[in-house]
mmCIF file of C-alpha atoms in Angstrom:
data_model
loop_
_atom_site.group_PDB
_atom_site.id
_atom_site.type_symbol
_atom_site.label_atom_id
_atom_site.label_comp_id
_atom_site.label_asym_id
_atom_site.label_seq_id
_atom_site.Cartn_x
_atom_site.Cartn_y
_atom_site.Cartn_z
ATOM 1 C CA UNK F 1 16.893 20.276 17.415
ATOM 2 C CA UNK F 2 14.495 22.840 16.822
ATOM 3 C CA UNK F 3 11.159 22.029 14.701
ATOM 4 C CA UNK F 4 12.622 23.486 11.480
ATOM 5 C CA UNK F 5 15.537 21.279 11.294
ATOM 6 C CA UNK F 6 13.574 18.127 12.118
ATOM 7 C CA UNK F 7 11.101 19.144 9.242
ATOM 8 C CA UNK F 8 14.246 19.730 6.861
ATOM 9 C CA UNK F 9 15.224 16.564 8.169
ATOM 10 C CA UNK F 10 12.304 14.618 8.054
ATOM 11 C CA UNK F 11 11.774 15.459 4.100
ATOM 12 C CA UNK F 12 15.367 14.444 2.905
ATOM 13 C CA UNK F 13 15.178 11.263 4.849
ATOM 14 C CA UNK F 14 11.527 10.925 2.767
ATOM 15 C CA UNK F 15 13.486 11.757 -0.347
ATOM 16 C CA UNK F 16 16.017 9.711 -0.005
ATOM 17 C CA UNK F 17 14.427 6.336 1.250
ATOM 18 C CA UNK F 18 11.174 6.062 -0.629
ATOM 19 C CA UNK F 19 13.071 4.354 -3.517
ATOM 20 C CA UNK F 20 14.989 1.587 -1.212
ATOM 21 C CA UNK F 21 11.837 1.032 0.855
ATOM 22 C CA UNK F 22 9.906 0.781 -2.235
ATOM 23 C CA UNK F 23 13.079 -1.657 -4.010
ATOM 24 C CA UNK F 24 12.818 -3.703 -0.369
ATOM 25 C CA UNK F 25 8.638 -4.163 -0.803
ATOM 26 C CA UNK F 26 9.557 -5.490 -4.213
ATOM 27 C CA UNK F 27 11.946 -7.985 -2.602
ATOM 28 C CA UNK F 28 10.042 -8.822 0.014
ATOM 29 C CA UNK F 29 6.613 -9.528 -2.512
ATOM 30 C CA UNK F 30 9.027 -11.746 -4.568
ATOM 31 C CA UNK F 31 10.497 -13.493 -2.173
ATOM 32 C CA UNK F 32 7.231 -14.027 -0.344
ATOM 33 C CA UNK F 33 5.077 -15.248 -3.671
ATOM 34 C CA UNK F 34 7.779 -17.560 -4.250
ATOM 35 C CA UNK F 35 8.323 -19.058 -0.584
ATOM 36 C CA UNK F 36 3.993 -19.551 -1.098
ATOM 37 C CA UNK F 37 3.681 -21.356 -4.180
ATOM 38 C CA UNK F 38 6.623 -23.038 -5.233
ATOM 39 C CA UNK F 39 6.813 -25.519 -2.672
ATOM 40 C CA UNK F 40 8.922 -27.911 -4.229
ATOM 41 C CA UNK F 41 11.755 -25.890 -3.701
ATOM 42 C CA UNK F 42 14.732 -27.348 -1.763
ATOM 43 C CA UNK F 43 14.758 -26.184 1.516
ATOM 44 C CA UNK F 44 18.153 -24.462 1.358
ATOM 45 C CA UNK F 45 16.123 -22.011 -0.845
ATOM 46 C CA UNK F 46 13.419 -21.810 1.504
ATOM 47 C CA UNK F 47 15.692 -20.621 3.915
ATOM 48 C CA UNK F 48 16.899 -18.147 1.886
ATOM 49 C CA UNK F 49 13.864 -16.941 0.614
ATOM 50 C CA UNK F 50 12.615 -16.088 4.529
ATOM 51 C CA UNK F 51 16.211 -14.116 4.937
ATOM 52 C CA UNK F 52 15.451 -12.309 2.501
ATOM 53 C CA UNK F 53 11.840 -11.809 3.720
ATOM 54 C CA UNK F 54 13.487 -10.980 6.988
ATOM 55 C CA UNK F 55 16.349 -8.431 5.485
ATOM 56 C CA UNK F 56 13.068 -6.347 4.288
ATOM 57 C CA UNK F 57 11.356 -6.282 7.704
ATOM 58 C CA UNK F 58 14.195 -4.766 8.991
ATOM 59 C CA UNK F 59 14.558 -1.804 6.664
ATOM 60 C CA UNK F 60 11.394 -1.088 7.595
ATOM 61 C CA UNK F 61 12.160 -1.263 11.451
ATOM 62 C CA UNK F 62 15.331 1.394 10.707
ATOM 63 C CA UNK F 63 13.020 3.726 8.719
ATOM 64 C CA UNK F 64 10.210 3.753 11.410
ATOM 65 C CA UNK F 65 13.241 4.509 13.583
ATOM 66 C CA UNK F 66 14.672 6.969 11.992
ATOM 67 C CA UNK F 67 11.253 8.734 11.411
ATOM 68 C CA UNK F 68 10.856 8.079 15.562
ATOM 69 C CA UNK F 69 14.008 9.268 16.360
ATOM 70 C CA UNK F 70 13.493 12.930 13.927
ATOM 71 C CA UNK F 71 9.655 13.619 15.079
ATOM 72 C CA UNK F 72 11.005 14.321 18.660
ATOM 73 C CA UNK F 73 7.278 13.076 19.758
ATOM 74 C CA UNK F 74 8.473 9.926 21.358
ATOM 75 C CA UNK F 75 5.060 7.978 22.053
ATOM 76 C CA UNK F 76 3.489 10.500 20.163
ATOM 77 C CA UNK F 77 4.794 9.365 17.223
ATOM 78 C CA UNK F 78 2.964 6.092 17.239
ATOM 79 C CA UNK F 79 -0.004 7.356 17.611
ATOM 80 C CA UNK F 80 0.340 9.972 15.482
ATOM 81 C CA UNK F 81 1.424 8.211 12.432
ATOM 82 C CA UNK F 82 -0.474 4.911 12.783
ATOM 83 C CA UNK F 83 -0.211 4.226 9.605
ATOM 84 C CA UNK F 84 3.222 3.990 8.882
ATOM 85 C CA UNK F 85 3.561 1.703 12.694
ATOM 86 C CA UNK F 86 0.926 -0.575 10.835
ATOM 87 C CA UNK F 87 2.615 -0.713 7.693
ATOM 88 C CA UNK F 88 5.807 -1.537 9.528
ATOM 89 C CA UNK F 89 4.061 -4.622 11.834
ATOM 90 C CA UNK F 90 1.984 -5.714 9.070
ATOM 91 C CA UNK F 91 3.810 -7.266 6.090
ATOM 92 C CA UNK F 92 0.538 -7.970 4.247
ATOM 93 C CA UNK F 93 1.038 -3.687 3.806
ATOM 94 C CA UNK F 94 4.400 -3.109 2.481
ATOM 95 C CA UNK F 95 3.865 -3.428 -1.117
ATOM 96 C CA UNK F 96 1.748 -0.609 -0.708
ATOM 97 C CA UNK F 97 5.353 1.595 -0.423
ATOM 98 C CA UNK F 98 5.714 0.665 -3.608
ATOM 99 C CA UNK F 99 2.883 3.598 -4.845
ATOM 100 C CA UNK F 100 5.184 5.784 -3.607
ATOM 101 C CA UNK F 101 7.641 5.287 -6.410
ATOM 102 C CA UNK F 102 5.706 7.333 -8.826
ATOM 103 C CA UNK F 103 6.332 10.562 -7.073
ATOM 104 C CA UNK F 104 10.024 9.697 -6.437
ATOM 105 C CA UNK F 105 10.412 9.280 -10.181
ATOM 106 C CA UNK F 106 8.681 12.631 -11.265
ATOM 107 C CA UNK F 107 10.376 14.748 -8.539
ATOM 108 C CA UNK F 108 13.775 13.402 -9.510
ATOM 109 C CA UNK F 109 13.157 13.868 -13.128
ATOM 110 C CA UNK F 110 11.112 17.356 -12.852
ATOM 111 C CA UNK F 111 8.590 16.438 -14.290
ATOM 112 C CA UNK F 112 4.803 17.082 -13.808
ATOM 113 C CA UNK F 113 2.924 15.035 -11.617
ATOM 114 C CA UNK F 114 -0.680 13.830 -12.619
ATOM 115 C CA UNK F 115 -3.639 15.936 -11.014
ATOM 116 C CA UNK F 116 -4.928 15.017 -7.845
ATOM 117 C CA UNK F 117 -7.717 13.562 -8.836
ATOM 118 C CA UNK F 118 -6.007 11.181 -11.313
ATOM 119 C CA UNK F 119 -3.420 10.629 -8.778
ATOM 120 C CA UNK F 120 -6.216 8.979 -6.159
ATOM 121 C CA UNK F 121 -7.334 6.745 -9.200
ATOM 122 C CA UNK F 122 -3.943 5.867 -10.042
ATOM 123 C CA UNK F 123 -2.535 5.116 -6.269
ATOM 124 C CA UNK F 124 -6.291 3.622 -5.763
ATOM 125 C CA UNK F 125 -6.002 1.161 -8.839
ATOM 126 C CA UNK F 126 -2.483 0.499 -7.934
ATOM 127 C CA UNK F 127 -2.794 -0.670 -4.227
ATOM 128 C CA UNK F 128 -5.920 -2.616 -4.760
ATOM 129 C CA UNK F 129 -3.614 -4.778 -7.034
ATOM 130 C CA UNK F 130 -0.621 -4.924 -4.520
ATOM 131 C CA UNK F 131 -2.992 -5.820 -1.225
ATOM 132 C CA UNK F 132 -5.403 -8.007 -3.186
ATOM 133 C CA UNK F 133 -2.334 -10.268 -4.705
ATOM 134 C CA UNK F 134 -0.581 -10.144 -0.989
ATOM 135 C CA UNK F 135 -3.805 -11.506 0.736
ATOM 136 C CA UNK F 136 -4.751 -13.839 -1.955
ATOM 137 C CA UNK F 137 -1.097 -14.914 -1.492
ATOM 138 C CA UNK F 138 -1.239 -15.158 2.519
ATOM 139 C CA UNK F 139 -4.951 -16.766 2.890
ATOM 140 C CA UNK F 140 -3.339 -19.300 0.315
ATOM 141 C CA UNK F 141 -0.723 -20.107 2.875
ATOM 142 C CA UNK F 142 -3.154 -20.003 5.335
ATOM 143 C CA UNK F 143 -5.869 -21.956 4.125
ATOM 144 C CA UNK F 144 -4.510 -24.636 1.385
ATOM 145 C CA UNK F 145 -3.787 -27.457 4.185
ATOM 146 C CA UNK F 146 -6.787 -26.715 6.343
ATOM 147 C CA UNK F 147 -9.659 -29.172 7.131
ATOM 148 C CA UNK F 148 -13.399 -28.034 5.737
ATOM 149 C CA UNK F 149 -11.032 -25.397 3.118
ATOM 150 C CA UNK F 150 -13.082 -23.929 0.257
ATOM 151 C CA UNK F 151 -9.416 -22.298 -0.853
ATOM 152 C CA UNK F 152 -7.646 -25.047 -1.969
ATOM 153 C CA UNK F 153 -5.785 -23.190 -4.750
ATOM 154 C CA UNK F 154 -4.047 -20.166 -5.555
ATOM 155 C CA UNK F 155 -7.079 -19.837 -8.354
ATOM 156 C CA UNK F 156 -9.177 -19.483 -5.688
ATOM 157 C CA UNK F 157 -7.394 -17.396 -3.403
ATOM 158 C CA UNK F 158 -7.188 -14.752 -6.156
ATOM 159 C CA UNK F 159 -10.891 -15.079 -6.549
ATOM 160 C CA UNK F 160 -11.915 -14.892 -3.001
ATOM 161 C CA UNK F 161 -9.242 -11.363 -3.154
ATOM 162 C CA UNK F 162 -11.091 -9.845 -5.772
ATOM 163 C CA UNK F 163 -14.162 -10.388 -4.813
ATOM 164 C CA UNK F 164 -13.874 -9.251 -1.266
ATOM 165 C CA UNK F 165 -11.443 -5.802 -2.786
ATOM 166 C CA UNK F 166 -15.198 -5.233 -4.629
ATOM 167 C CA UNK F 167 -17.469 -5.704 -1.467
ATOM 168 C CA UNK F 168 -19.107 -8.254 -3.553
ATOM 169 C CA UNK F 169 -18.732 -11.117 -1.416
ATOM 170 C CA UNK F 170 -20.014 -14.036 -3.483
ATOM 171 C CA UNK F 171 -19.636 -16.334 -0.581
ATOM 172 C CA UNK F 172 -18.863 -19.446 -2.839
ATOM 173 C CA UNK F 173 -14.954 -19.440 -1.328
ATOM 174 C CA UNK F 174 -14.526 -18.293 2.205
ATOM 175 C CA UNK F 175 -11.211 -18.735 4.508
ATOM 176 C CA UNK F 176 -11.854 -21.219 7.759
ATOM 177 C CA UNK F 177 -9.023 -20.537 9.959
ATOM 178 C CA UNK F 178 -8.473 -17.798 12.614
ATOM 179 C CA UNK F 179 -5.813 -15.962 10.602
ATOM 180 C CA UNK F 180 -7.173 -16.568 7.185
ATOM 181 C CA UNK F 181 -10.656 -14.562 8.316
ATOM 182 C CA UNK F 182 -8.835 -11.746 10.299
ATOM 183 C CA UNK F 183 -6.942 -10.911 6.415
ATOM 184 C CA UNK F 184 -10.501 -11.418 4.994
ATOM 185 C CA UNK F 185 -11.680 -8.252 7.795
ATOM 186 C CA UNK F 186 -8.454 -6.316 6.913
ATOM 187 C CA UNK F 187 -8.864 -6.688 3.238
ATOM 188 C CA UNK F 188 -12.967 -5.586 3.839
ATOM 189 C CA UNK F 189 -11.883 -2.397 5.415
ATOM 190 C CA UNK F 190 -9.515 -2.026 2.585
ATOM 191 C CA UNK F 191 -11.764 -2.293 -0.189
ATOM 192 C CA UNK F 192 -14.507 -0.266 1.145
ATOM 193 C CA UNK F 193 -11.343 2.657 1.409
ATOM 194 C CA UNK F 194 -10.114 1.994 -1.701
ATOM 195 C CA UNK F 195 -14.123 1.859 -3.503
ATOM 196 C CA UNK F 196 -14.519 5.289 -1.314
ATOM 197 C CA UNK F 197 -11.668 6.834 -2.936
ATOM 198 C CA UNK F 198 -12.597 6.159 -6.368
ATOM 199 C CA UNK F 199 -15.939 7.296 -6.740
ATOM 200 C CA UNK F 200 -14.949 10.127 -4.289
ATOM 201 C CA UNK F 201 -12.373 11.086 -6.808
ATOM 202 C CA UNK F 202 -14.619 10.705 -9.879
ATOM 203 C CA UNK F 203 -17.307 12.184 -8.237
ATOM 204 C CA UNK F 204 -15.401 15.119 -7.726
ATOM 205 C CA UNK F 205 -13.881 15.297 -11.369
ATOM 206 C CA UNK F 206 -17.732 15.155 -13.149
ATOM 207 C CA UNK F 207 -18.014 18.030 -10.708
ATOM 208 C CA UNK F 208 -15.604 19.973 -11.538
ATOM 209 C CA UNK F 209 -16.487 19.596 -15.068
ATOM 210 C CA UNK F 210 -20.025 20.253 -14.648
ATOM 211 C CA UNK F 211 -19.541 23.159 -13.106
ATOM 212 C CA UNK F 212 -16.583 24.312 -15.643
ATOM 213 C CA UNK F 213 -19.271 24.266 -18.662
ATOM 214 C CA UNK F 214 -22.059 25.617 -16.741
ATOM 215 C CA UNK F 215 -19.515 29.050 -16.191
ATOM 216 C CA UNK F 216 -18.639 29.031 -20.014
ATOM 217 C CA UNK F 217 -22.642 28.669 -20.814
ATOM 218 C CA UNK F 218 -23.449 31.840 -18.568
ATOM 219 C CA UNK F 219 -20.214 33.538 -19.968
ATOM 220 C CA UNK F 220 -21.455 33.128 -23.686
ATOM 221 C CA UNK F 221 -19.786 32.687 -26.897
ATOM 222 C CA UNK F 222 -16.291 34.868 -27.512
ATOM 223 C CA UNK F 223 -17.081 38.049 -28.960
ATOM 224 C CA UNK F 224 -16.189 38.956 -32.838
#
């Protein structure tokens, strides 16, 4: 298979799965916020709620091996994309596919898409919801039955998310256990990304209409 084909290849398999891997991070979000906090479930529902949980890990396993299998790069492929082998180990990231509905939706229709610099705020704003309300929802899990817990609600999971997402770090609800404080590092590095983006983005907009007036000033009014 020479490198045109795979590239051919590569781009309708893109096309064609965003919207079910997106559909299966919906799922699995679902499924997971309800497995979290309604505990008083029966367990038969429990049980479904982790097959479900389960049935969208392993979508993502096929598309990471389908994406494997058409690179041709073998190892290279792992190290090369990174992101998408995180995204597939970690969980905590999938929701994240779901950003990539948008531009499913606009090339099916025809439409437009949003400038790139609106498109950073909009995937920024968008994934800093999704991550904050998975790790609130997995240091809840982590955290609610632990001794010395500050967390000891979903309340305060969501508070400890979105004030770590804004580097703030108020320090008033912290997580205690092993697992709880590696999602607190994760969701760090996140936020400063996410923060970096925005004002990167905006930053470059004011820019670009700075510099837009300062060309009509020098060009003068339109002639009679």
């Amino acid at each position: 298979m020479d490198d045109d084909s795979r590239t051919r290849r590569w781009e309708r398999w893109e096309e064609h799965a965003a919207l079910p891997l997106a559909i299966a991070s919906l799922l699995y979000l679902a499924a997971y916020a309800t497995h979290v906090l309604a505990v008083g479930l029966p367990l038969i529902a429990h049980d479904v709620l982790r097959a479900v949980i389960g049935a969208s890990w392993a979508v993502f396993v096929v598309d990471y091996a389908v994406h494997w299998r058409l690179s041709g790069r073998r190892l290279g492929f792992v190290t090369r994309h990174w992101l998408d082998t995180l995204v597939m180990l970690l969980p905590l990231l999938w929701p994240l596919r779901i950003v990539r509905l948008y531009d499913v939706v606009q090339r099916r229709r025809g439409h437009a898409r949003l400038p790139l610099n609106a498109r950073v705020v909009l995937y920024a704003g968008l994934s800093a919801l999704l991550l904050g309300f998975s790790s609130a929802l997995a240091v809840y899990q982590q955290e609610r039955g632990a001794p010395r817990a500050t967390i000891r609600t979903f309340g305060d999971s969501v508070w400890w998310a979105c004030s770590t997402l804004a580097t703030v770090g108020y320090g008033d609800v912290t997580p205690v256990t092993p697992l709880g404080r590696t999602i607190a590092v994760g969701l760090m590095v996140c936020g400063l990304a996410l923060l970096g983006a925005i004002t990167g983005s905006a930053s470059s907009l004011f820019l670009q209409r700075f510099s837009r007036e300062e060309d009509e000033e020098r060009e003068g009014p339109p002639g009679p």
